[in-house]
CSV table of C-alpha atoms and ligand atoms in Angstrom, one decimal:
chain,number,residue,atom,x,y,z
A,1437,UNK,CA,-17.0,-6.2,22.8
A,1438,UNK,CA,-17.5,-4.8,19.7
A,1439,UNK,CA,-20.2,-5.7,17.1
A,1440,UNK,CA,-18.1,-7.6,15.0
A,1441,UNK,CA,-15.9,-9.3,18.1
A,1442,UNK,CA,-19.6,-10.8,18.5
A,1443,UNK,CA,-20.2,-12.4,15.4
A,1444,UNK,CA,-16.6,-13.7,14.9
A,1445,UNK,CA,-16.4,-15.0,18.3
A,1446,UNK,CA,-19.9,-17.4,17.3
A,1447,UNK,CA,-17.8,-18.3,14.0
A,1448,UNK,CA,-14.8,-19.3,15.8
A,1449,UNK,CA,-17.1,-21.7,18.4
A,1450,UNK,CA,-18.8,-22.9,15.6
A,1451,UNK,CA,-16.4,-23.9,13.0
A,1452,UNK,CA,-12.9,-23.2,14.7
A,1453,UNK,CA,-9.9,-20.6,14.6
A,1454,UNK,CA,-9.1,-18.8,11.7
A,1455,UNK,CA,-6.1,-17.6,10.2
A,1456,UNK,CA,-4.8,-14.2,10.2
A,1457,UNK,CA,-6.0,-13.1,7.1
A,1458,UNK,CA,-9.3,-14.5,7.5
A,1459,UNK,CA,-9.6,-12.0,10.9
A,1460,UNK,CA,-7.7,-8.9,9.0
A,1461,UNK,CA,-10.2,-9.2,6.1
A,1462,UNK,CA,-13.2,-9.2,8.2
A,1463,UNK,CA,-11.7,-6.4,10.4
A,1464,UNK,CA,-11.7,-4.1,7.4
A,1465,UNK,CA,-13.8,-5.0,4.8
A,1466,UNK,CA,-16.7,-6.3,6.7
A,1467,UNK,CA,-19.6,-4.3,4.8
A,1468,UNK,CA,-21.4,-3.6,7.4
A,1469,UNK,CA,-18.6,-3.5,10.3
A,1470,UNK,CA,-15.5,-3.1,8.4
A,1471,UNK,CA,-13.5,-0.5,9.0
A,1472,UNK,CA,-12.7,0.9,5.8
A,1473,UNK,CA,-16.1,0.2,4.6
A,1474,UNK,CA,-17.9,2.3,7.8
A,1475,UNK,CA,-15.7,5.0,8.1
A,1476,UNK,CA,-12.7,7.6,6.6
A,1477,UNK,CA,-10.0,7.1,9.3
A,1478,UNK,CA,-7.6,9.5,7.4
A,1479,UNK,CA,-6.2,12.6,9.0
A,1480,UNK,CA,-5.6,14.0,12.6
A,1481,UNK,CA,-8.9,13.7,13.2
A,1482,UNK,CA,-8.6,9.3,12.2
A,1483,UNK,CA,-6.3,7.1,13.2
A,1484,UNK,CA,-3.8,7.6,10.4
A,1485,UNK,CA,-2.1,10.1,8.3
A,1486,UNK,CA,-0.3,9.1,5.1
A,1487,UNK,CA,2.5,11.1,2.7
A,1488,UNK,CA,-0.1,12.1,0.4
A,1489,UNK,CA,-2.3,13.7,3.3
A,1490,UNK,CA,1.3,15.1,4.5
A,1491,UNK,CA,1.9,17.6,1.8
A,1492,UNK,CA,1.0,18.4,-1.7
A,1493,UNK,CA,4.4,18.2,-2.8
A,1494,UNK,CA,3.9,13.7,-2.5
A,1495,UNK,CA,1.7,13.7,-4.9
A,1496,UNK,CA,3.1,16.2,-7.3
A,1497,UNK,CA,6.2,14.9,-7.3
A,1498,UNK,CA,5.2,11.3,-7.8
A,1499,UNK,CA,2.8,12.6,-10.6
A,1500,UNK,CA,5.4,14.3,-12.3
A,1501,UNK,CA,7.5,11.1,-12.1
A,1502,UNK,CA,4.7,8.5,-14.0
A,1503,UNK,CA,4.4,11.6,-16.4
A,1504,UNK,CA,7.8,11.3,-17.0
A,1505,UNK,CA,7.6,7.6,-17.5
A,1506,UNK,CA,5.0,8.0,-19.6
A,1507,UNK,CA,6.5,10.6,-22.1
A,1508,UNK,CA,9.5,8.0,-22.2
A,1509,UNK,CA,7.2,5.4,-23.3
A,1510,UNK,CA,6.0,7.9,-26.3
A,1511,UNK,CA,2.7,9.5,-24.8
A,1512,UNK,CA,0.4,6.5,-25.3
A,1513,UNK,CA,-3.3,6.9,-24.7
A,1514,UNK,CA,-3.4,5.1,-21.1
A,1515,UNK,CA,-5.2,4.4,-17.7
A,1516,UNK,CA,-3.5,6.5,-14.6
A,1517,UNK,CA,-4.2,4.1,-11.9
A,1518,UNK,CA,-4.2,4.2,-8.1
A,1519,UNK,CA,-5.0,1.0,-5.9
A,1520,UNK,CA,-6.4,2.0,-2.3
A,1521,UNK,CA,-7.1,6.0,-2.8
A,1522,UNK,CA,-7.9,7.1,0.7
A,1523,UNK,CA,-9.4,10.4,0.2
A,1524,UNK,CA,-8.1,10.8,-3.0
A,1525,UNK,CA,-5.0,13.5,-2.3
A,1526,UNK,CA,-2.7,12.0,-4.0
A,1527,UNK,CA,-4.8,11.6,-7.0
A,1528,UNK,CA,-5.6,15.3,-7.4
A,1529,UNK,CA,-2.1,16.3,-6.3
A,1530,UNK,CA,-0.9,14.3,-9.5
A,1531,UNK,CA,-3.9,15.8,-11.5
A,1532,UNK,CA,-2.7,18.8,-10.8
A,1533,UNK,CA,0.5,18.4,-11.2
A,1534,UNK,CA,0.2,17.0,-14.7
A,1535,UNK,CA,-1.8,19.5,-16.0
A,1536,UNK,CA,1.0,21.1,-18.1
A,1537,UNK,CA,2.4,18.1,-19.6
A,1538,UNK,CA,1.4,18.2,-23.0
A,1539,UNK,CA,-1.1,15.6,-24.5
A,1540,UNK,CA,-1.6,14.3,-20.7
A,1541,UNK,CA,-4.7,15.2,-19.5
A,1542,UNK,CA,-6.5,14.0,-22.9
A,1543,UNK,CA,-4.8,10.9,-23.6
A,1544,UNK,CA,-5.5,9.2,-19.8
A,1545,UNK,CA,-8.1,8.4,-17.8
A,1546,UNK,CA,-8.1,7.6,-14.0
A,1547,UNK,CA,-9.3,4.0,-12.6
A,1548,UNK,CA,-9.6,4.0,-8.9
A,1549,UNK,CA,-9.8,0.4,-7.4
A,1550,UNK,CA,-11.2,1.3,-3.7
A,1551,UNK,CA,-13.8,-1.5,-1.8
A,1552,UNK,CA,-14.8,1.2,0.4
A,1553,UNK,CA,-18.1,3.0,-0.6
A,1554,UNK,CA,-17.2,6.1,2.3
A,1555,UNK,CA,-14.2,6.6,0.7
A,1556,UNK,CA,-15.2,6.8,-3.0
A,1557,UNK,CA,-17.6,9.6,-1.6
A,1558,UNK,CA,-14.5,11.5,-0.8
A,1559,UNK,CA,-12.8,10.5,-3.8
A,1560,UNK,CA,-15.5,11.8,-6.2
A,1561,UNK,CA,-15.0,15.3,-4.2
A,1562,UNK,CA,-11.4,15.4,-4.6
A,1563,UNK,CA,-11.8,14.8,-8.4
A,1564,UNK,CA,-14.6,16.4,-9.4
A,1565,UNK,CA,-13.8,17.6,-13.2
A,1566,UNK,CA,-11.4,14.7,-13.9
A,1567,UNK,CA,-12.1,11.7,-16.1
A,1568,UNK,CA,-12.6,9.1,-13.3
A,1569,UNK,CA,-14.2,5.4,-12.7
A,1570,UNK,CA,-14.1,3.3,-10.0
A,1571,UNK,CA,-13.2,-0.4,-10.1
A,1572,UNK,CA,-13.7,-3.1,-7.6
A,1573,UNK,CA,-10.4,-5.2,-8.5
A,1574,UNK,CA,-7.1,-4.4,-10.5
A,1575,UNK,CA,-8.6,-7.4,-12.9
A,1576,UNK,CA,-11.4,-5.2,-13.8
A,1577,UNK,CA,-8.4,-3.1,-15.5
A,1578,UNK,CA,-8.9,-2.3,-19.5
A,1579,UNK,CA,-6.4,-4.0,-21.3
A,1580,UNK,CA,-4.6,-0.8,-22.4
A,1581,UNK,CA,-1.1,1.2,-21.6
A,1582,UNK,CA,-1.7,1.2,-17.1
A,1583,UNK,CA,0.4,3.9,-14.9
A,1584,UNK,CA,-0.3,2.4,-11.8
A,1585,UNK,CA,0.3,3.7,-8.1
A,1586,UNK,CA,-0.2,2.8,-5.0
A,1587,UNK,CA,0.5,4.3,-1.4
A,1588,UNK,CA,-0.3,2.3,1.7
A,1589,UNK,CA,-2.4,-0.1,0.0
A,1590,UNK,CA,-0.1,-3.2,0.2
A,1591,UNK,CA,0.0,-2.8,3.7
A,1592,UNK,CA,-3.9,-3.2,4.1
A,1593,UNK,CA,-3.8,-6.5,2.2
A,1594,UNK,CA,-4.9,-9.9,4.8
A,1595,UNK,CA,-1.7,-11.6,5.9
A,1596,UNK,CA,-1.0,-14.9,7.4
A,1597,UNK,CA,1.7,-15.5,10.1
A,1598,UNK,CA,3.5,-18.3,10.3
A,1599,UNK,CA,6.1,-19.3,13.3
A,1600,UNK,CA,9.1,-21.5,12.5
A,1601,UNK,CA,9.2,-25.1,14.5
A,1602,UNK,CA,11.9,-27.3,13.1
A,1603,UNK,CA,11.9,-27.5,9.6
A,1604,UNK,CA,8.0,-26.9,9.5
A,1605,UNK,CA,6.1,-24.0,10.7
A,1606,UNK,CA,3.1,-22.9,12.9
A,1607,UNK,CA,0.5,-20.9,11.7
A,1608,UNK,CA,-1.2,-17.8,14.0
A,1609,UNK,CA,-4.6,-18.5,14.0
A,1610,UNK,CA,-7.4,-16.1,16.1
A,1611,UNK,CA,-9.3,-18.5,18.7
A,1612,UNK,CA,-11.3,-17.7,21.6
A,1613,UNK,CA,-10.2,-17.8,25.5
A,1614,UNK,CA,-13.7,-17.6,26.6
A,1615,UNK,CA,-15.8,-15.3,24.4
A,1616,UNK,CA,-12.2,-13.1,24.7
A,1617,UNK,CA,-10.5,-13.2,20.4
A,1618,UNK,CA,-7.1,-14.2,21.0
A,1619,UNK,CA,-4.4,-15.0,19.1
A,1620,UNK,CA,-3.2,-18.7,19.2
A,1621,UNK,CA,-0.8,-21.3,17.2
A,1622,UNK,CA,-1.8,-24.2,14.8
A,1623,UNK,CA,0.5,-27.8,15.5
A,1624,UNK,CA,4.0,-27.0,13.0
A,1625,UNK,CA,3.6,-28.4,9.5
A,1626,UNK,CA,6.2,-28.3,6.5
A,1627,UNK,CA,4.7,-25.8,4.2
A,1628,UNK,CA,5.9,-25.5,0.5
A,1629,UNK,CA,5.1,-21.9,0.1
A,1630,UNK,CA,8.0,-21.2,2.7
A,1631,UNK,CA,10.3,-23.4,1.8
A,1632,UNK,CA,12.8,-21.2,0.7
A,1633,UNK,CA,12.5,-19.3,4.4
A,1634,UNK,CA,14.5,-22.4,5.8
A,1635,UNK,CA,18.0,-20.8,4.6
A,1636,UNK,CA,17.3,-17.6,6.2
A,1637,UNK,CA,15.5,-18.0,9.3
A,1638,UNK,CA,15.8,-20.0,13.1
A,1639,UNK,CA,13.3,-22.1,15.2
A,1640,UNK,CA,11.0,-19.1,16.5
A,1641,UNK,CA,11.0,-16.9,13.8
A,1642,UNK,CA,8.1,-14.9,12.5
A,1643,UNK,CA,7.5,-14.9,9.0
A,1644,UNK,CA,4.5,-13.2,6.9
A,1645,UNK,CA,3.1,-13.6,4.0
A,1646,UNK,CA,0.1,-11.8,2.0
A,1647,UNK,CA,-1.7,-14.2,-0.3
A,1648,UNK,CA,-3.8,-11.2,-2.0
A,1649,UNK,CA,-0.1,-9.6,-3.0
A,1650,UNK,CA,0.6,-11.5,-5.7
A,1651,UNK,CA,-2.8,-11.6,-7.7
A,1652,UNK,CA,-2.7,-8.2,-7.5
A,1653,UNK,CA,0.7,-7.1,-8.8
A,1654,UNK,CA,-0.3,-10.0,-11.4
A,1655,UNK,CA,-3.2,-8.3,-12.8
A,1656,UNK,CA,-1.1,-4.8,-12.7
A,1657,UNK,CA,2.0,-6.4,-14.3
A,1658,UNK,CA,0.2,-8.3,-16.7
A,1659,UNK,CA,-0.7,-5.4,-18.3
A,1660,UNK,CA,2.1,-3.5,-18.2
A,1661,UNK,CA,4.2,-6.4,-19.8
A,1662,UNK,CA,1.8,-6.5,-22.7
A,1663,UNK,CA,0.7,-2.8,-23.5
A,1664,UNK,CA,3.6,-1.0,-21.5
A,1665,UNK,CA,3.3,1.1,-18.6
A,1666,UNK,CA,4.8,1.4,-15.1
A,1667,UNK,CA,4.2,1.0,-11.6
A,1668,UNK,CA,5.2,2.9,-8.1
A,1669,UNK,CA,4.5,0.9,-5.1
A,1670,UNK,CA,4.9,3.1,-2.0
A,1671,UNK,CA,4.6,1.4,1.2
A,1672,UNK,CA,6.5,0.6,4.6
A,1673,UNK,CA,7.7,-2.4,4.8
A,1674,UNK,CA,11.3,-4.0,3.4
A,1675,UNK,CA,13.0,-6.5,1.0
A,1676,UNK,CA,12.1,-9.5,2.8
A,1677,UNK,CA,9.6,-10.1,5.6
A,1678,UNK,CA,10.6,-10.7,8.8
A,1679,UNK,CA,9.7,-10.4,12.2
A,1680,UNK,CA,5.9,-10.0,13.6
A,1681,UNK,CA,4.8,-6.6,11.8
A,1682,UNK,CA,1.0,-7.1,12.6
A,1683,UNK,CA,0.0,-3.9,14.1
A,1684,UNK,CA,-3.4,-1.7,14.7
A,1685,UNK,CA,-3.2,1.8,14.8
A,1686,UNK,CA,-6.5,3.9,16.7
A,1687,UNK,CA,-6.5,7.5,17.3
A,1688,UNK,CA,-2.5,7.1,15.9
A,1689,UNK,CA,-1.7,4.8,18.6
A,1690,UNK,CA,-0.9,1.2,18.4
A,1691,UNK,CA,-3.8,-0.8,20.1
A,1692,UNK,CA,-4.2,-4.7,20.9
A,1693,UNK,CA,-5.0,-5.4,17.2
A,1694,UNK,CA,-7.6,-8.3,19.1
A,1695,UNK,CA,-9.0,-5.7,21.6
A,1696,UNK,CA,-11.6,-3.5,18.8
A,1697,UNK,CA,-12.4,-5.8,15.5
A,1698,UNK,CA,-13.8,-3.4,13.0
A,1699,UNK,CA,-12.9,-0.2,14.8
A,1700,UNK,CA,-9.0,-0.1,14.3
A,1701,UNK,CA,-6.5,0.1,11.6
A,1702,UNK,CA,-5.0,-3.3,11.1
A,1703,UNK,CA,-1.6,-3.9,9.1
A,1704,UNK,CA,1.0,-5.6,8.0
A,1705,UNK,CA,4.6,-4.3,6.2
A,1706,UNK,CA,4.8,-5.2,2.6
A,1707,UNK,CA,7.6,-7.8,2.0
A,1708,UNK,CA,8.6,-6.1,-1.0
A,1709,UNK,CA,10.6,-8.9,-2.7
A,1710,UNK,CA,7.6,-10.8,-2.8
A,1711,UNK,CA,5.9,-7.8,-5.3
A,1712,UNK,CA,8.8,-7.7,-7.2
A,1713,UNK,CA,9.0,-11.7,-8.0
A,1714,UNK,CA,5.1,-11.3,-8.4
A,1715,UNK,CA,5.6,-8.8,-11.0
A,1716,UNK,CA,8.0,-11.6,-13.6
A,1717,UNK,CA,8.9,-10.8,-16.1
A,1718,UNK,CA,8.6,-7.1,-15.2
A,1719,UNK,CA,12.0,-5.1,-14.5
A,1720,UNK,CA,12.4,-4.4,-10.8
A,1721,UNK,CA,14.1,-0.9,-9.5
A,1722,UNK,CA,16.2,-0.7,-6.6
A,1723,UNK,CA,13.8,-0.4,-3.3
A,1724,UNK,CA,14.3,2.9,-2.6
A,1725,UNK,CA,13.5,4.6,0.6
A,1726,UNK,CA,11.1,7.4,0.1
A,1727,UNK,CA,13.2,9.8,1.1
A,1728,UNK,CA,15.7,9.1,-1.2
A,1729,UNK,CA,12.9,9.3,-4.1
A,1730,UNK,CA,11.5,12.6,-3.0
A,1731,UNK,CA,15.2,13.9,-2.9
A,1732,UNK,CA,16.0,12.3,-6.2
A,1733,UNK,CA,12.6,14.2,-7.9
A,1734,UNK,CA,13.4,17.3,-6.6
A,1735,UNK,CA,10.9,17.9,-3.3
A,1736,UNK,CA,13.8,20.9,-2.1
A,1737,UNK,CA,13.3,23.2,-4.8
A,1738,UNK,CA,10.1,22.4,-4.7
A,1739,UNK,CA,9.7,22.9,-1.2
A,1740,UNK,CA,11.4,26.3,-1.5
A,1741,UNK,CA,9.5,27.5,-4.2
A,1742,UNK,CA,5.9,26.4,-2.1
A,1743,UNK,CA,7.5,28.5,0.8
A,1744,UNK,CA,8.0,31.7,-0.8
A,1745,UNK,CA,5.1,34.0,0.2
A,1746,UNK,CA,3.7,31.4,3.5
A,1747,UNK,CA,3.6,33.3,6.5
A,1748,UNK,CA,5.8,32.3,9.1
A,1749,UNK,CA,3.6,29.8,10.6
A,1750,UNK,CA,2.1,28.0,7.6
A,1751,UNK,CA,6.6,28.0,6.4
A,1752,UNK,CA,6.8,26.1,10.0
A,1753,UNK,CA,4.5,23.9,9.3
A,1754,UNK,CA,5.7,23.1,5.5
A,1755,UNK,CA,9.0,22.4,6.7
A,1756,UNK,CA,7.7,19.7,9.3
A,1757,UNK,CA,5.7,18.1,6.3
A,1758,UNK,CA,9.1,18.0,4.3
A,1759,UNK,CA,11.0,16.4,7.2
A,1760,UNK,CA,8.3,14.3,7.6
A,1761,UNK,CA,8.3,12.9,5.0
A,1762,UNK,CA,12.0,12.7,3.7
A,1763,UNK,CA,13.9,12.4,7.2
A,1764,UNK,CA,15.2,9.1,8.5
A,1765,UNK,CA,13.4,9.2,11.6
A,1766,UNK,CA,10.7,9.9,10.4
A,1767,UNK,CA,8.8,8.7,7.1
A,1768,UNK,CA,12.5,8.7,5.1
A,1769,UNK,CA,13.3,5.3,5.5
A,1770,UNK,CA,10.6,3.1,7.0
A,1771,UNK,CA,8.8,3.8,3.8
A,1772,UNK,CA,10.3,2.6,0.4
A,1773,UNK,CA,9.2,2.5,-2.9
A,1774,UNK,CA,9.3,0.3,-6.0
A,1775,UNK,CA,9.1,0.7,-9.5
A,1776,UNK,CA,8.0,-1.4,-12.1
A,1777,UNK,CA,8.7,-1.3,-15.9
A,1778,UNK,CA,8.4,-3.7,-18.9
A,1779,UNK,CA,12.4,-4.9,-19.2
A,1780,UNK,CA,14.2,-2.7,-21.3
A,1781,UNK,CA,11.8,0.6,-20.9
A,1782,UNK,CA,13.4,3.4,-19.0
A,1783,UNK,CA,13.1,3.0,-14.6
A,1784,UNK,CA,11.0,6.5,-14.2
A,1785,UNK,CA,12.8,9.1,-12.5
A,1786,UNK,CA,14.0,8.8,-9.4
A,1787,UNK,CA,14.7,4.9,-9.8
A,1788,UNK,CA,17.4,3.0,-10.4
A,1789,UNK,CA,17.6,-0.3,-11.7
A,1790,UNK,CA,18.1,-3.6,-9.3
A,1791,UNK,CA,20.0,-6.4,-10.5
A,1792,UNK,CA,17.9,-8.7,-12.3
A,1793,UNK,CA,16.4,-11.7,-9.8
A,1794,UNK,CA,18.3,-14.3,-10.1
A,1795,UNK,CA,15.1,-17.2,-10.0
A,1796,UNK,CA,11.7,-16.7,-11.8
A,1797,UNK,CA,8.4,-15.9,-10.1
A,1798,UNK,CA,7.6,-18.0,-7.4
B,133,LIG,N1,-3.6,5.7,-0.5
B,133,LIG,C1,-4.2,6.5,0.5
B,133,LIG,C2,-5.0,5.6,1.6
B,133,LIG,C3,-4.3,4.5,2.3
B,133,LIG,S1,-5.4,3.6,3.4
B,133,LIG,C4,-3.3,7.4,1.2
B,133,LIG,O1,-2.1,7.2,1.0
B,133,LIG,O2,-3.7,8.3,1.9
B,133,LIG,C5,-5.8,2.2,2.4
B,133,LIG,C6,-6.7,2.3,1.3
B,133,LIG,O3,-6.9,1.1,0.6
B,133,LIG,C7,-8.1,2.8,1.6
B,133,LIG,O4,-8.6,3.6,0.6
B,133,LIG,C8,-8.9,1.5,1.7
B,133,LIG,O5,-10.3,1.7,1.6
B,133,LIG,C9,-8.3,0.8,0.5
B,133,LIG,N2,-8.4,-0.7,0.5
B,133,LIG,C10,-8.0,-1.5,1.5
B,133,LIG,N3,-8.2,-2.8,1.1
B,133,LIG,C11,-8.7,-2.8,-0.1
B,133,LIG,C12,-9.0,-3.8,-1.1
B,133,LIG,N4,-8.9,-5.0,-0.8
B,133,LIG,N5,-9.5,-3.4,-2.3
B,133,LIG,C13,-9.5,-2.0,-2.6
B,133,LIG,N6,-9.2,-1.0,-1.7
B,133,LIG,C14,-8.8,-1.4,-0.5
């Protein structure tokens, strides 16, 4: 049992199960047994890699693309922000990047929101030289012209589960069978916030929502709407949420996401038409598998250029990054990405535009 299995187990006898995101919060954010707050699980030495940790061509490509944006927006004085950093790759990989489009680099300044203290450590290192502050929430934001992205953050956000019974809906709760965390079901209830799931689902099926989504694109889109801007929301996950996605990830494995509170990876894939209605009255893009995107922005040539002079081993392993990251069966599809832009402003490059939603935001 681990530290933290202890103290939520006493919880749960006191005052009851709790819901799903009640657990996945805990699990991650505990400060003193979270696991993003106690640790950097990035990397093959972690439990996870992500794109950015992949290659250097993620990030450039992606910073190239807000540049872009941003130049079509006329070069405003702005914030560059990233929600959920990791280690701060893809940050310095758009630094970089960006360092030769002109007015750039003195006209923006970087925001990081990240809760974990470990990780803002690694952060700093990444960035050292670059004009950097670190926020605890997107609503700390300036009110100014935001460039926001985010990669695998979405994902770390609490969800709750609910399971379809009739015309209402049971909720996955985490009780105890003994002093054993395990995962149980509340009696069904109808539940407005799902309403509209009735259409598309049948008695039995799972269907996940993320409470913390939608304040969050709020505060993002907010600004964007009023100042201009844009955002790119990499993640894996799909249009609509479906199914039981819940998953923990140790030592880039899945594990019993009850079996090791605090000391595995716990997610959930981002129902993506769920940011975009958060994001009203925002312009949508297609979702656009990642693949797609890095294809679009040019991660070939760019590939082949980073290959010229790599010795046959580190050309081996660059080409395994790029299918990595662009194949179908690998990261290519699973992982999408969405863009956000105040209607009317250019979709940055690499985007298309979706069809406008047909209802407002819910
Ligand atoms: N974007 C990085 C890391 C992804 S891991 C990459 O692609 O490599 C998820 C990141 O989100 C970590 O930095 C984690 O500490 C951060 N995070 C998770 N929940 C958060 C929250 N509620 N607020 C701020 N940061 C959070």
């Amino acid at each position: 049992m681990t530290p933290l299995a202890d103290l939520l187990a006493r919880r749960i006898a006191a005052t009851g199960p709790i819901t799903l995101a009640e657990y996945m919060a805990e699990c991650l954010l505990n400060p003193q047994h979270g696991y993003y707050a106690t640790r950097d699980p990035l990397g093959a030495a972690g439990d996870f890699t992500t794109a950015p940790e992949i290659s250097q061509m993620f990030g450039e490509l992606i910073g190239l693309c807000l540049a872009q944006s941003w130049l079509d927006q006329g070069a405003p004085r702005a914030v560059l922000a990233e929600a959920g950093p990791g280690r701060g790759t893809l940050m310095a990989d758009i630094w970089r990047a960006t360092k030769g489009v002109p007015g750039f680099h003195e006209r923006v300044e970087i925001r990081l929101i990240e809760a974990s203290p470990v990780l803002r450590q690694a952060q700093a290192a990444r960035l050292a030289g670059a004009p950097v502050q670190w926020l605890d929430s997107l609503e700390a934001l300036p009110e100014a012209p935001l460039w926001f992205v985010a990669n695998e953050f979405f994902d770390a956000l609490p969800i709750r589960q609910f399971q379809r019974a009739g015309n209402g809906w049971r909720e996955v709760v985490v009780g105890l069978d003994g002093t054993r965390l395990t995962p149980g079901l509340t009696p069904p209830a109808p539940l407005a916030e799902l309403a509209d799931r009735l259409a598309d689902t049948k008695d039995g099926d799972v269907v996940e929502i993320c409470p913390a989504a939608k304040p969050a694109v709020g505060a993002v889109c907010r600004r964007i709407a009023a100042r201009g801007g844009a955002a790119v929301i990499v993640d894996y996950g799909d249009w609509r949420s479906r199914g039981d996605t819940f998953q923990a990830l140790e030592n880039h494995a899945f594990a019993d996401p009850f079996a090791r509170p605090g000391l595995a990876d716990l997610t959930a894939h981002v129902d993506f038409e769920a940011l975009a209605r958060a994001a009203h009255p925002l312009a949508a893009s297609r979702l656009t598998p990642q693949g797609a995107l890095l294809q679009a922005l040019g991660i070939e040539a760019r590939a082949a250029r980073l290959a010229q002079g790599m010795s046959p081993e580190a050309r081996q392993r660059h080409l395994a990054a790029l299918r990595r990251l662009t194949d179908g069966d690998e990261m290519g599809t699973l992982f999408k990405a969405l863009a956000l832009v105040p209607s009317g402003a250019p979709m940055p490059p690499g985007f298309t535009p979706a069809p406008a939603l047909v209802e407002a935001a819910r």
